[in-house]
Short mmCIF file of C-alpha atoms in Angstrom, two decimals:
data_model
loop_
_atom_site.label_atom_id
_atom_site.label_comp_id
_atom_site.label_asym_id
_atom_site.label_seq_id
_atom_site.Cartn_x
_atom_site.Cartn_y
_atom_site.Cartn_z
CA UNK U 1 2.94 -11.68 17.22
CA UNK U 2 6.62 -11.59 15.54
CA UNK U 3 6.88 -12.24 11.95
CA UNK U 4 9.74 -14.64 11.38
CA UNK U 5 11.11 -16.36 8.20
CA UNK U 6 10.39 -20.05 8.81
CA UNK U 7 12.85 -22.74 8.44
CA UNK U 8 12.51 -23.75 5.01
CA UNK U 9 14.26 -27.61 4.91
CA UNK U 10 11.67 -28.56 7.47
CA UNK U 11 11.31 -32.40 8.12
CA UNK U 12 7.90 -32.44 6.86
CA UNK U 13 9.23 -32.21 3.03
CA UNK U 14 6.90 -33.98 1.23
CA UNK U 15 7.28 -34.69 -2.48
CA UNK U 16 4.12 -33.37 -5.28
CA UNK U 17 1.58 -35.62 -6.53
CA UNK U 18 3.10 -38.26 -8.98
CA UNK U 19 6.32 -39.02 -7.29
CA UNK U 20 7.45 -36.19 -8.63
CA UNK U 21 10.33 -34.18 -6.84
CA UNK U 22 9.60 -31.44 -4.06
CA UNK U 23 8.93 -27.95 -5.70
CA UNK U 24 11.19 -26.69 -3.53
CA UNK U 25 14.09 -29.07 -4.05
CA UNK U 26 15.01 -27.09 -7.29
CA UNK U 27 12.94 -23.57 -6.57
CA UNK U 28 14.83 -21.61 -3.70
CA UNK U 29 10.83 -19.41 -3.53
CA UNK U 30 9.04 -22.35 -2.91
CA UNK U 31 11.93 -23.59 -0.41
CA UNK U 32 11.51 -19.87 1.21
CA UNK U 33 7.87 -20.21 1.61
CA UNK U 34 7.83 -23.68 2.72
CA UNK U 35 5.71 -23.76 5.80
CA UNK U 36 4.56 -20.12 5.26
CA UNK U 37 6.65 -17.42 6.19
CA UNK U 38 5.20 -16.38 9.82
CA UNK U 39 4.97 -17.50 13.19
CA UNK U 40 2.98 -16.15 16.22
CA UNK U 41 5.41 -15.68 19.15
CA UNK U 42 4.45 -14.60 23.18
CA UNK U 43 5.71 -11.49 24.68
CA UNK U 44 5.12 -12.76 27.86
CA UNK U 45 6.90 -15.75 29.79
CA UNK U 46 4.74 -18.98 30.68
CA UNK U 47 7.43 -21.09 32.62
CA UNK U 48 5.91 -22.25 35.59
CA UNK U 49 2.05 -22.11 37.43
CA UNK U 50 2.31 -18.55 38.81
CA UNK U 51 3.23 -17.12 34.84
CA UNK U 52 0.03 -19.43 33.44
CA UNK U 53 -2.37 -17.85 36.11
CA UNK U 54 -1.32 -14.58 35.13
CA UNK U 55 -1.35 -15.29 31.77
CA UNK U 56 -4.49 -17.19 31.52
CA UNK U 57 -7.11 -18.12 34.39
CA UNK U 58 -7.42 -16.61 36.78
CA UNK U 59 -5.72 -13.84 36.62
CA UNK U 60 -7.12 -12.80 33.10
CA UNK U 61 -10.54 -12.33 33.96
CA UNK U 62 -9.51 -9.53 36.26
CA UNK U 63 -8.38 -7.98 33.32
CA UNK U 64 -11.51 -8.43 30.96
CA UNK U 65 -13.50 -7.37 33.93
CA UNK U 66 -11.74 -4.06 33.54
CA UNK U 67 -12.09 -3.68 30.01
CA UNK U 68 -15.69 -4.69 29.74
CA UNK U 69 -16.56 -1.82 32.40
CA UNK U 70 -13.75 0.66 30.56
CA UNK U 71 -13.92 -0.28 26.94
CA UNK U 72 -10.96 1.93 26.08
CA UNK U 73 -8.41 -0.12 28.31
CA UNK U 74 -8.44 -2.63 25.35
CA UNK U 75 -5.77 -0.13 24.42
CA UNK U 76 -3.61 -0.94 27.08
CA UNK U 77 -3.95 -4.21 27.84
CA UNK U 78 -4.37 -6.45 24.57
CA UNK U 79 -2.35 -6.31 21.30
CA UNK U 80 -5.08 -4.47 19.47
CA UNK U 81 -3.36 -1.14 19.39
CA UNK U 82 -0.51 -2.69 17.82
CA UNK U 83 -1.95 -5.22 15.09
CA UNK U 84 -3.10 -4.37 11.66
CA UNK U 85 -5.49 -6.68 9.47
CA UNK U 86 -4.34 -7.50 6.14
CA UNK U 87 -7.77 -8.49 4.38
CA UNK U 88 -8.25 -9.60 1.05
CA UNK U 89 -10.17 -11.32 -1.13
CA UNK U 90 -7.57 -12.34 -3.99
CA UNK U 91 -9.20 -10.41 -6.79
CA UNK U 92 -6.40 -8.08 -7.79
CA UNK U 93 -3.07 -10.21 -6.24
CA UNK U 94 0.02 -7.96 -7.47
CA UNK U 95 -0.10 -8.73 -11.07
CA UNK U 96 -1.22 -12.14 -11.17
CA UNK U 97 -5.16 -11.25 -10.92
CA UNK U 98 -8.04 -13.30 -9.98
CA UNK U 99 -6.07 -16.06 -8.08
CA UNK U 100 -8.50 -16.06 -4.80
CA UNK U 101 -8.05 -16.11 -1.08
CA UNK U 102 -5.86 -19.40 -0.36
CA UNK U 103 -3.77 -18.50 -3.74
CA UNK U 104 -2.95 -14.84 -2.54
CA UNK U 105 -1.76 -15.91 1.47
CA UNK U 106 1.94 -15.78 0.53
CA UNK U 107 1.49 -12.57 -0.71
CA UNK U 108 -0.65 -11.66 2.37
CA UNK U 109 1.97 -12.87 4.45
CA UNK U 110 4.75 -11.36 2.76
CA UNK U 111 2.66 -7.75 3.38
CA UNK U 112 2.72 -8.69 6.87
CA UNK U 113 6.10 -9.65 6.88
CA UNK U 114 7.20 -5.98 5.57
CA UNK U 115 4.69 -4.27 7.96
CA UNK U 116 7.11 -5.85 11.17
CA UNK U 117 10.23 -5.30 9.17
CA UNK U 118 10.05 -1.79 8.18
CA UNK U 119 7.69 -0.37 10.55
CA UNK U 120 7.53 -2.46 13.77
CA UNK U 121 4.00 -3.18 12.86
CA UNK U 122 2.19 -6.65 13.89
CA UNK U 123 0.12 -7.82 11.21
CA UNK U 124 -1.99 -10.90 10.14
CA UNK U 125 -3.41 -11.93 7.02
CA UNK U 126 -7.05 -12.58 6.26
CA UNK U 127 -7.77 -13.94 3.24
CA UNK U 128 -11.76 -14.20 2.27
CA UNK U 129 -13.99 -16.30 0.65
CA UNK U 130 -16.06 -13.89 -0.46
CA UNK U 131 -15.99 -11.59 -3.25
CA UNK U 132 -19.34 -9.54 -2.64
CA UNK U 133 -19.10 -5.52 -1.18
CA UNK U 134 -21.77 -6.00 1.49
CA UNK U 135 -19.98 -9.34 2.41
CA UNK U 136 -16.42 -8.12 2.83
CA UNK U 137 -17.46 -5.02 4.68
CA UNK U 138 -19.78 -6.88 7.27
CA UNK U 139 -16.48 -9.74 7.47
CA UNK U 140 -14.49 -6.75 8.18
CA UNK U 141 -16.38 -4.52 10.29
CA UNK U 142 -17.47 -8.74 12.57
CA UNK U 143 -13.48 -8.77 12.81
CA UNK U 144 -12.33 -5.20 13.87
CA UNK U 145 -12.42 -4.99 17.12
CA UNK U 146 -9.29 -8.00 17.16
CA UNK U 147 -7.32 -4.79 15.71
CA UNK U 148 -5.76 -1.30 15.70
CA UNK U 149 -6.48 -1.06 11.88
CA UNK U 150 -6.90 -2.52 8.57
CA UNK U 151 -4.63 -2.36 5.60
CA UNK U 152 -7.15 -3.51 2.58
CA UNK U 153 -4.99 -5.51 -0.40
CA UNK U 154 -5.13 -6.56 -3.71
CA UNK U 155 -9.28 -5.88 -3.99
CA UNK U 156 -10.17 -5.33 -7.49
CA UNK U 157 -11.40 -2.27 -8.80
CA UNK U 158 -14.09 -0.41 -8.73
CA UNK U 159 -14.77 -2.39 -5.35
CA UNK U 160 -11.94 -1.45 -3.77
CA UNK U 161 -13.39 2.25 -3.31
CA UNK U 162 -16.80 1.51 -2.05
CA UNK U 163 -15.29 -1.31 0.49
CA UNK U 164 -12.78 1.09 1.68
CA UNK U 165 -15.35 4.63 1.69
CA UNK U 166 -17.83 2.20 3.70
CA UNK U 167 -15.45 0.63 6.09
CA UNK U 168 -14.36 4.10 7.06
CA UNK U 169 -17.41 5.23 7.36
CA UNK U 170 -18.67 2.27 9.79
CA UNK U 171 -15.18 1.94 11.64
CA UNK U 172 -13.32 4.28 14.10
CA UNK U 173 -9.76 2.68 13.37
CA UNK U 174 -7.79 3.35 10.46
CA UNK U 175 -8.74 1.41 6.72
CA UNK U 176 -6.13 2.01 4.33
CA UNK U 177 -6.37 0.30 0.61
CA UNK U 178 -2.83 0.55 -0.08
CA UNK U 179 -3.58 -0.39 -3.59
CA UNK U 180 -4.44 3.03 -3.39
CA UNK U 181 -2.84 5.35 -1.32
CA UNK U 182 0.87 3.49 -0.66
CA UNK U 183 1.21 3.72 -4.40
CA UNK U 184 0.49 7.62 -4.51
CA UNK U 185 2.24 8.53 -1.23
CA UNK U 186 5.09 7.17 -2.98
CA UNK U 187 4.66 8.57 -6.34
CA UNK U 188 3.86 11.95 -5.03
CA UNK U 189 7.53 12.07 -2.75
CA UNK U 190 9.31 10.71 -5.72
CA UNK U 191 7.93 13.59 -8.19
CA UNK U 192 8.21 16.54 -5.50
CA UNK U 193 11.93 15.41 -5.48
CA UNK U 194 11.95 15.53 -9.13
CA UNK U 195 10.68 18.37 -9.20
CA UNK U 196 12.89 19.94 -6.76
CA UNK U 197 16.14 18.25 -8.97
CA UNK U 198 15.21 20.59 -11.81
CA UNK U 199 14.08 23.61 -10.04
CA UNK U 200 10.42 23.28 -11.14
CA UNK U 201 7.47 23.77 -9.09
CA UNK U 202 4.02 20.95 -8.79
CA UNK U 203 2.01 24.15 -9.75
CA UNK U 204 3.67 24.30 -13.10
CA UNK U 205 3.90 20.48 -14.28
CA UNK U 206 1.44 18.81 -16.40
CA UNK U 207 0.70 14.79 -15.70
CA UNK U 208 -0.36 12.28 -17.74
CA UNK U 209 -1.65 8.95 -15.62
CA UNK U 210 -2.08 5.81 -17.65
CA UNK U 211 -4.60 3.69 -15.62
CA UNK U 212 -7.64 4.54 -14.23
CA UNK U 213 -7.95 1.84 -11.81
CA UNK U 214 -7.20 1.64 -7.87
CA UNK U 215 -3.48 3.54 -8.09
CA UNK U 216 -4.38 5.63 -10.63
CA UNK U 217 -7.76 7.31 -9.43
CA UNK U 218 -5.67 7.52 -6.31
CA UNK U 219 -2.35 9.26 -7.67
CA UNK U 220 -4.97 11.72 -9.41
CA UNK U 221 -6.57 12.77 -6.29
CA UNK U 222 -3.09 13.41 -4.34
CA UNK U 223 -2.11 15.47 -7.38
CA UNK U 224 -4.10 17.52 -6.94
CA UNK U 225 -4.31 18.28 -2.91
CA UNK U 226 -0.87 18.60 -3.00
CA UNK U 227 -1.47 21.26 -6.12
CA UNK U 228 0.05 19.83 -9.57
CA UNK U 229 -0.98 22.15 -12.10
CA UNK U 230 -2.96 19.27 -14.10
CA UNK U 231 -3.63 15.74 -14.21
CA UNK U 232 -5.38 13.63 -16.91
CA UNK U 233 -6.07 10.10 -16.50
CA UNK U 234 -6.49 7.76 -19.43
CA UNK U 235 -8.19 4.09 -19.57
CA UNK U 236 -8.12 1.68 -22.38
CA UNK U 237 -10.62 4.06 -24.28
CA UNK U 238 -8.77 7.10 -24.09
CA UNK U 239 -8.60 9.83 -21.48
CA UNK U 240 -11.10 9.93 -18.67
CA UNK U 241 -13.14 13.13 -19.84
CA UNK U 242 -16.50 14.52 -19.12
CA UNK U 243 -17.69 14.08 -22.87
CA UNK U 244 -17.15 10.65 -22.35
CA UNK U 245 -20.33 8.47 -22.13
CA UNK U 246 -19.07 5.47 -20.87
CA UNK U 247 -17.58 6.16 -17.41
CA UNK U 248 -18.64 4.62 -14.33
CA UNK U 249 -19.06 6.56 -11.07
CA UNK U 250 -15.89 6.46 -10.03
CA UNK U 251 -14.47 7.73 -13.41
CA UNK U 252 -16.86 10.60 -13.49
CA UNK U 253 -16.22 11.91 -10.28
CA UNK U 254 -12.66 11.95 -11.60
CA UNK U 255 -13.41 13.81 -14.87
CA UNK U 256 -14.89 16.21 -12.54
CA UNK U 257 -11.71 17.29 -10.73
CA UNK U 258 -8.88 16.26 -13.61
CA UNK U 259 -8.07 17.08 -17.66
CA UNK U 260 -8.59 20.83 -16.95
CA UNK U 261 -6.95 21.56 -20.22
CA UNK U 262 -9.93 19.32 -21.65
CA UNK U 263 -8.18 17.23 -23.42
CA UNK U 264 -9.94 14.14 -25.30
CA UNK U 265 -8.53 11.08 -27.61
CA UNK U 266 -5.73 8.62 -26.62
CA UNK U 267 -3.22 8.65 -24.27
CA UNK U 268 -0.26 9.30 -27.11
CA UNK U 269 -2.50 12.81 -27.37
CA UNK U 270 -2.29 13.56 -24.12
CA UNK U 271 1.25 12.85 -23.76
CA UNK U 272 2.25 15.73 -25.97
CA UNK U 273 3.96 18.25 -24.34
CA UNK U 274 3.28 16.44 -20.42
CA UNK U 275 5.86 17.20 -18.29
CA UNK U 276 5.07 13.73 -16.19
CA UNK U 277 4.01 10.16 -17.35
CA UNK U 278 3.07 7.81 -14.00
CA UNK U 279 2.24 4.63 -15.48
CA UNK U 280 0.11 2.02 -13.28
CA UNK U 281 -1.80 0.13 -15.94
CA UNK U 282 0.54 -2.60 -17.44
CA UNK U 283 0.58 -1.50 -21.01
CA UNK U 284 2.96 -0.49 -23.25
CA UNK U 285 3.56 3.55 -24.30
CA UNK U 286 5.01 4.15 -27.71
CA UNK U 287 8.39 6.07 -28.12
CA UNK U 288 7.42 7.88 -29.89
CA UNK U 289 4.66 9.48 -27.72
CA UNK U 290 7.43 9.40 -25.03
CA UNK U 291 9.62 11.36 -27.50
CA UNK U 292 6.23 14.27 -27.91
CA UNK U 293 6.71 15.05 -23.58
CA UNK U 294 8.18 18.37 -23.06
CA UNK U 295 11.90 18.80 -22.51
CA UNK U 296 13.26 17.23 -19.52
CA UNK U 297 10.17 15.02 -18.64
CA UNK U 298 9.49 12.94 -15.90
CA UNK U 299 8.77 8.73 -16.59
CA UNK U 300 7.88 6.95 -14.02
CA UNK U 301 6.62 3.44 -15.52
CA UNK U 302 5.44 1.15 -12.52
CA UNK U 303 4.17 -1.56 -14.06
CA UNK U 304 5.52 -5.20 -13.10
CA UNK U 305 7.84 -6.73 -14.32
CA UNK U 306 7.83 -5.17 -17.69
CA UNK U 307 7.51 -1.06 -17.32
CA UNK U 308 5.17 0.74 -19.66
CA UNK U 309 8.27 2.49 -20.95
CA UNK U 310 11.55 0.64 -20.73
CA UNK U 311 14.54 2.25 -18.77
CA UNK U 312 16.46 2.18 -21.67
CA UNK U 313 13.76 3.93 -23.87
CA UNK U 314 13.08 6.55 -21.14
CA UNK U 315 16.02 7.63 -20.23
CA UNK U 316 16.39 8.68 -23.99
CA UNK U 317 13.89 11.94 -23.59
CA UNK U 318 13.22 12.30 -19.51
CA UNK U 319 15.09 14.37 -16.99
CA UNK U 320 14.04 11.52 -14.28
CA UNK U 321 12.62 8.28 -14.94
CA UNK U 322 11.55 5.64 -12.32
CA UNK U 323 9.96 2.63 -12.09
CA UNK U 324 8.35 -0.14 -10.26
CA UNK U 325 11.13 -2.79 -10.13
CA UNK U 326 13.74 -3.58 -7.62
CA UNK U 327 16.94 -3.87 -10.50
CA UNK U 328 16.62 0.14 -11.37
CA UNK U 329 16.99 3.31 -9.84
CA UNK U 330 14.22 5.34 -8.50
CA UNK U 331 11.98 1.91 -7.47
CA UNK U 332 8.34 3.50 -6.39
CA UNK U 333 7.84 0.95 -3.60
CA UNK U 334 4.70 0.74 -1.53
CA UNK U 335 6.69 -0.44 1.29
CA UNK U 336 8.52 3.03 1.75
CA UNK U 337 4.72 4.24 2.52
CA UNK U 338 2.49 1.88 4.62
CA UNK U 339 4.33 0.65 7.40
CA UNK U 340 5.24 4.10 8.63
CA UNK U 341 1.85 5.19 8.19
CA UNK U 342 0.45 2.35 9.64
CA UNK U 343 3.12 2.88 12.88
CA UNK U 344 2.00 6.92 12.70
CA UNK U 345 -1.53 5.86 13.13
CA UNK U 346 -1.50 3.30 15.15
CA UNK U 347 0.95 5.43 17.94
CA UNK U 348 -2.22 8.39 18.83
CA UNK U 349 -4.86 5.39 18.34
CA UNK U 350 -6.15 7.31 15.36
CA UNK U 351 -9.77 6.95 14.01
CA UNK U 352 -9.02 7.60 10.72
CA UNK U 353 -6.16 8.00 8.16
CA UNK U 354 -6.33 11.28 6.19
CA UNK U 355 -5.79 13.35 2.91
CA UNK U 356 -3.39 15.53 5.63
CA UNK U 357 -1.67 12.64 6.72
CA UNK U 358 -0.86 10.63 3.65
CA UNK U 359 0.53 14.19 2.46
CA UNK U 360 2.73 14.36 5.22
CA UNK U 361 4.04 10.86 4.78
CA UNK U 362 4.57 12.47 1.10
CA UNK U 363 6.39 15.15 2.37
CA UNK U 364 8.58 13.27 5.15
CA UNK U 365 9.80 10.31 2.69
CA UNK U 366 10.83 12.95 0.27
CA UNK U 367 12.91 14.80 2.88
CA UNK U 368 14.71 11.77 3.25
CA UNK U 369 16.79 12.13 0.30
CA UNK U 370 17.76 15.55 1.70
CA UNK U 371 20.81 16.93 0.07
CA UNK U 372 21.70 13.43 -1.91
CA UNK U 373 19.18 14.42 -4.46
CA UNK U 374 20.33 13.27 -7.95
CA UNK U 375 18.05 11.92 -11.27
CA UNK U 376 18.61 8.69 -10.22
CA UNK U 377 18.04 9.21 -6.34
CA UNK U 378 14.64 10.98 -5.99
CA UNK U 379 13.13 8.42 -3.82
CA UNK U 380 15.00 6.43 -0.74
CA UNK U 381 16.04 2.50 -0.13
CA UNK U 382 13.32 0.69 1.34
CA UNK U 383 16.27 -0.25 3.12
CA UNK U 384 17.15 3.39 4.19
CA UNK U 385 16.41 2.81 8.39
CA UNK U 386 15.53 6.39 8.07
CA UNK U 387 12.06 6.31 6.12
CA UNK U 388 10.15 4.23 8.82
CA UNK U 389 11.12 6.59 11.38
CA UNK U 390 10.18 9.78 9.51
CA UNK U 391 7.06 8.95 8.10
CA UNK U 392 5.73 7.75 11.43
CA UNK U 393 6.60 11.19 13.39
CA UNK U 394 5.19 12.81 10.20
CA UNK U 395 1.72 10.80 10.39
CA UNK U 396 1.31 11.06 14.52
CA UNK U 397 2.16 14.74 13.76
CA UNK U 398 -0.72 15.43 11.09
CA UNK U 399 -3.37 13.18 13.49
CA UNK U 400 -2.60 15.41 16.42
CA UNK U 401 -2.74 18.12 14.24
CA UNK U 402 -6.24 16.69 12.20
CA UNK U 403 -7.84 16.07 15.28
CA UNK U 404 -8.49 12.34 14.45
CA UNK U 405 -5.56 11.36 17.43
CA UNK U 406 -6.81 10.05 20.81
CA UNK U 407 -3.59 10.15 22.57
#
């Protein structure tokens, strides 16, 4: 399948309800998306009788005779080991919400979209109409064997982490909630690199996460495997602690392995004397508490479109400060994470995607920037046609070396 930008000024232009003039006669995104943005394409030739018996009857039942006597020649012979599933159920659509399934397929399709462009992935979207954990994990689990892996997007939280821990427990391909993990592959590269730019060490900084939903349970777990000194993790009611009596599951099995310094109250509390603020919650941080971070600070402010702590207002107090958007240095973008991984994976047929492999992918996007490193160049291009490359050796590298590769 090849994921192509469709013509937009199609013939079948049609104008809205009312009379009213085509969206997309005066909105260049609805004139991009017009007709959705994907197209399923042949890699094969059918131009005459001999190419459609080799391509279909008869000569394809010699080949699913083969595969259902040697399951494992699926490999070699279909698409599978090549094509990701990009499965959602439009709870948690970038940072629009609730929308549901049909709402979030141009998002869907844009992810797949990105997987082809910057990782020479196939993908296809699956959008559900169900919103239930049992339901989307027996959907999933009905539909894997179409595919090499599945890339899990935009599920809301706490879901999201019992969907993916069960898929990957029921499923010998690879189930990545990028929600999750793209977001702190990212972040993790982009703060080794900051760390690097002012000689400090992971073991000696002090984070502060604002968020403790998908991306920032996640970032809080890398953290610490790759051996920050401390993390704490605030929500709306303060920092995630184990005095707390209001956590759910997930947030107590995170109090369990963060906030070593103990620290309770708000989030301006914590922030005094941090040495990092990751923001992935969509509120707004007080200068004030960005002023109370320890000389030469870290931001990075992710939230979209309007950063937790404004460029302007960052760059003020911190050594490095990055964000989420596309118009300032330093963008922590999820596409500098999956499609490598996915490519990584997907090239030893692994089972699984692990804790050593997304820290590789850490570790190979950072050592993109090499000697370039500068406070506002911690983190490559998305356009740098180096980063796919890397972090797909890196991943194939830390299967093989995980045992979780099959070739």
């Amino acid at each position: 399948m090849a994921a192509e930008i469709v013509n937009p000024r199609s013939d079948s232009n049609t104008e809205q309800d009312g009379g009213a003039e085509p969206l997309d006669s005066f909105d260049p995104a609805f004139a991009l998306h017009r007709g959705g943005k994907m197209a399923v394409q042949a890699t094969v030739p059918v131009r005459d009788k001999d190419d459609l018996s080799l391509a279909y009857t008869p000569g394809v039942a010699r080949v699913c005779t083969a595969i259902a006597e040697q399951p494992e020649l699926v490999h070699d012979y279909t698409w599978k080991s090549s094509v990701v599933a990009v499965v959602t159920d439009g709870t948690a659509v970038l940072g629009l919400g609730d929308i549901g399934p049909e709402a979030s397929l141009p998002v869907m399709e844009g992810k797949a979209i990105l997987f082809k462009q910057f990782g020479g992935v196939d993908a296809v979207p699956i959008a559900l109409d169900c919103t239930g954990v049992d339901e989307i994990i027996e959907t999933v689990v009905r539909l894997a064997p179409s595919f090499g892996g599945v890339n899990l997007e935009d599920i809301s939280a706490p879901r999201c982490f019992e969907i993916e821990r069960k898929l990957q427990e029921r499923l010998d391909i690879p189930v990545f909630h990028d929600d999750q993990h793209g977001t702190a592959v990212v972040t993790l590269a982009a703060l080794r690199n900051a760390a690097r730019l002012t000689g400090k060490g992971l073991g000696e900084l002090r984070a502060v996460i604002s968020g403790a939903g998908a991306a920032g349970v996640a970032i809080a777990k890398m953290l610490v495997e790759a051996g920050i000194g401390d993390v704490a993790v605030a929500d709306r009611k303060g920092v995630v602690s184990a005095e707390r009596d209001d956590l759910t599951p997930v947030k107590q099995e995170l109090a369990g392995f963060t906030n070593k310094a103990g620290i309770t109250g708000s989030l301006e509390t914590a922030l005094e004397g941090a040495d990092v603020f990751i923001g992935v919650s969509g509120g707004t941080v007080p200068e004030a508490a960005v002023a109370s971070m320890a000389d030469g600070a870290f931001v990075f402010a992710m939230a979209n479109p309007n950063p937790e702590v404004h460029p302007d207002v960052a760059h003020k107090y911190a050594a490095v400060v990055a964000t989420g958007r596309s118009d300032f240095p330093n963008q922590i973008n999820n596409v500098l994470a999956f499609p490598g991984i996915f490519a990584g994976a997907l090239q030893v047929r692994a089972s699984r995607i692990t804790e050593g492999m997304k820290l590789a992918a850490a570790e190979a996007l950072a050592a993109v920037v090499g000697d370039d490193l500068a406070a506002d160049y911690v983190i490559p291009s998305p356009f740098d046609e180096r980063v796919a490359p890397a972090v797909t050796a890196a991943v194939a590298a830390a299967a093989r070396a995980e045992g979780v590769a099959r070739r």
